[in-house]
Short mmCIF file of C-alpha atoms in Angstrom, two decimals:
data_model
loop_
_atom_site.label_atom_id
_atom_site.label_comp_id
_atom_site.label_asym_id
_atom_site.label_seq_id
_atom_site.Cartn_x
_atom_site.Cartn_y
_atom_site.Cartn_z
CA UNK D 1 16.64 16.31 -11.68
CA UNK D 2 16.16 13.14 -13.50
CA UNK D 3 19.45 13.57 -15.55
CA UNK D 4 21.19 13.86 -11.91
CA UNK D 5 19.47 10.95 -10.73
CA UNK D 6 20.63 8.65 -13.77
CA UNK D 7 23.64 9.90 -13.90
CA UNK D 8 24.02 8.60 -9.65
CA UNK D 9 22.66 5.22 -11.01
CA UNK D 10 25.42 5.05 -13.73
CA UNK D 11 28.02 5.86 -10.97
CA UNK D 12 26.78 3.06 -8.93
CA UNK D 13 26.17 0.80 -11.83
CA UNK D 14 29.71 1.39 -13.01
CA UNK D 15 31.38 1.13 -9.51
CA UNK D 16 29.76 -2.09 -8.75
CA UNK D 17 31.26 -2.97 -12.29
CA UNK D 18 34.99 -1.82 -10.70
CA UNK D 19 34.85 -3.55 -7.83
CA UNK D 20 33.81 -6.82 -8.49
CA UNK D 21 36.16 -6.97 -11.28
CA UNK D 22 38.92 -5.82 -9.02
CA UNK D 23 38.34 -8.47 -6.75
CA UNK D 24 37.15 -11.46 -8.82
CA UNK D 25 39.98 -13.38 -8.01
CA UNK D 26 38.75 -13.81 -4.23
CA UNK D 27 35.28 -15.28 -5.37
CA UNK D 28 34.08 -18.91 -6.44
CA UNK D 29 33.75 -18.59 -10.14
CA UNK D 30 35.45 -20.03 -12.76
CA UNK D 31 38.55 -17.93 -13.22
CA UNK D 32 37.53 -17.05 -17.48
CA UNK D 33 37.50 -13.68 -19.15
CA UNK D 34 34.01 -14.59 -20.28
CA UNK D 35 32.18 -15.80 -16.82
CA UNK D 36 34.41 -12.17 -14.89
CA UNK D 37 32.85 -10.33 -17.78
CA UNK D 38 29.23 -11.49 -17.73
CA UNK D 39 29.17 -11.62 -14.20
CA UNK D 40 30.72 -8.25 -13.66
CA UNK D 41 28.18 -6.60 -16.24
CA UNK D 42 25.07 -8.15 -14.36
CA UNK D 43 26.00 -8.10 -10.70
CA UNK D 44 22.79 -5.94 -9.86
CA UNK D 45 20.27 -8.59 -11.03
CA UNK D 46 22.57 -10.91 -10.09
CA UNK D 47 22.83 -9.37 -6.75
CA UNK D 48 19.07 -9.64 -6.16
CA UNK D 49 18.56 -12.78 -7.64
CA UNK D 50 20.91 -15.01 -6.41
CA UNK D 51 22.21 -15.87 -2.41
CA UNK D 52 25.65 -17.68 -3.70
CA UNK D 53 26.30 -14.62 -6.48
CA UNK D 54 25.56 -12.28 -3.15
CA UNK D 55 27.80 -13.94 -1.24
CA UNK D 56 30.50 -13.88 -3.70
CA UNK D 57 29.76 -10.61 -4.20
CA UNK D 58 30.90 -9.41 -0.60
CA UNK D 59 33.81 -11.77 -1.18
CA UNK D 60 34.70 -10.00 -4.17
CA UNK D 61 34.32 -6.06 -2.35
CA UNK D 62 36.22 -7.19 0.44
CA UNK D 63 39.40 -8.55 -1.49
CA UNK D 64 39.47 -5.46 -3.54
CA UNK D 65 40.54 -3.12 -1.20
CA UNK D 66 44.43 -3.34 -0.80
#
C-alpha cells in the first residue's frame, strides 16, 4: 500500500513538474532556463509558500492546455 501511495505522489509530483513547464511562458518570471528549472522542480513548496508563485502557478496550468 505504501509503494502505491508514493508512487500517486510521484505522479502528481511529476505532473505538476509537466505542466508548469508547459506553460511557463504565460507566468511572471524571468524567461531563463535556470529560474523555469528551479521553479518547475519546487512548485509544491513553492505552491504553499508563496501567494505570487500560486498565482503564477494557475497562470501557468491554464496556458498549458492548447
Amino acid at each position: 500500500m505504501s509503494t502505491l501511495i508514493g508512487l500517486l505522489l510521484l505522479v502528481v509530483y511529476g505532473g505538476g513538474i509537466w505542466k508548469f513547464w508547459n506553460g511557463f511562458e504565460q507566468t511572471n518570471f524571468s524567461r531563463n532556463f535556470q529560474n523555469r528549472l528551479v521553479l518547475s522542480i519546487f512548485w509544491p513548496v513553492l505552491l504553499i509558500g508563496n501567494k505570487s508563485y500560486r498565482k503564477n502557478f494557475t497562470k501557468a496550468l491554464k496556458g498549458s492546455r492548447r
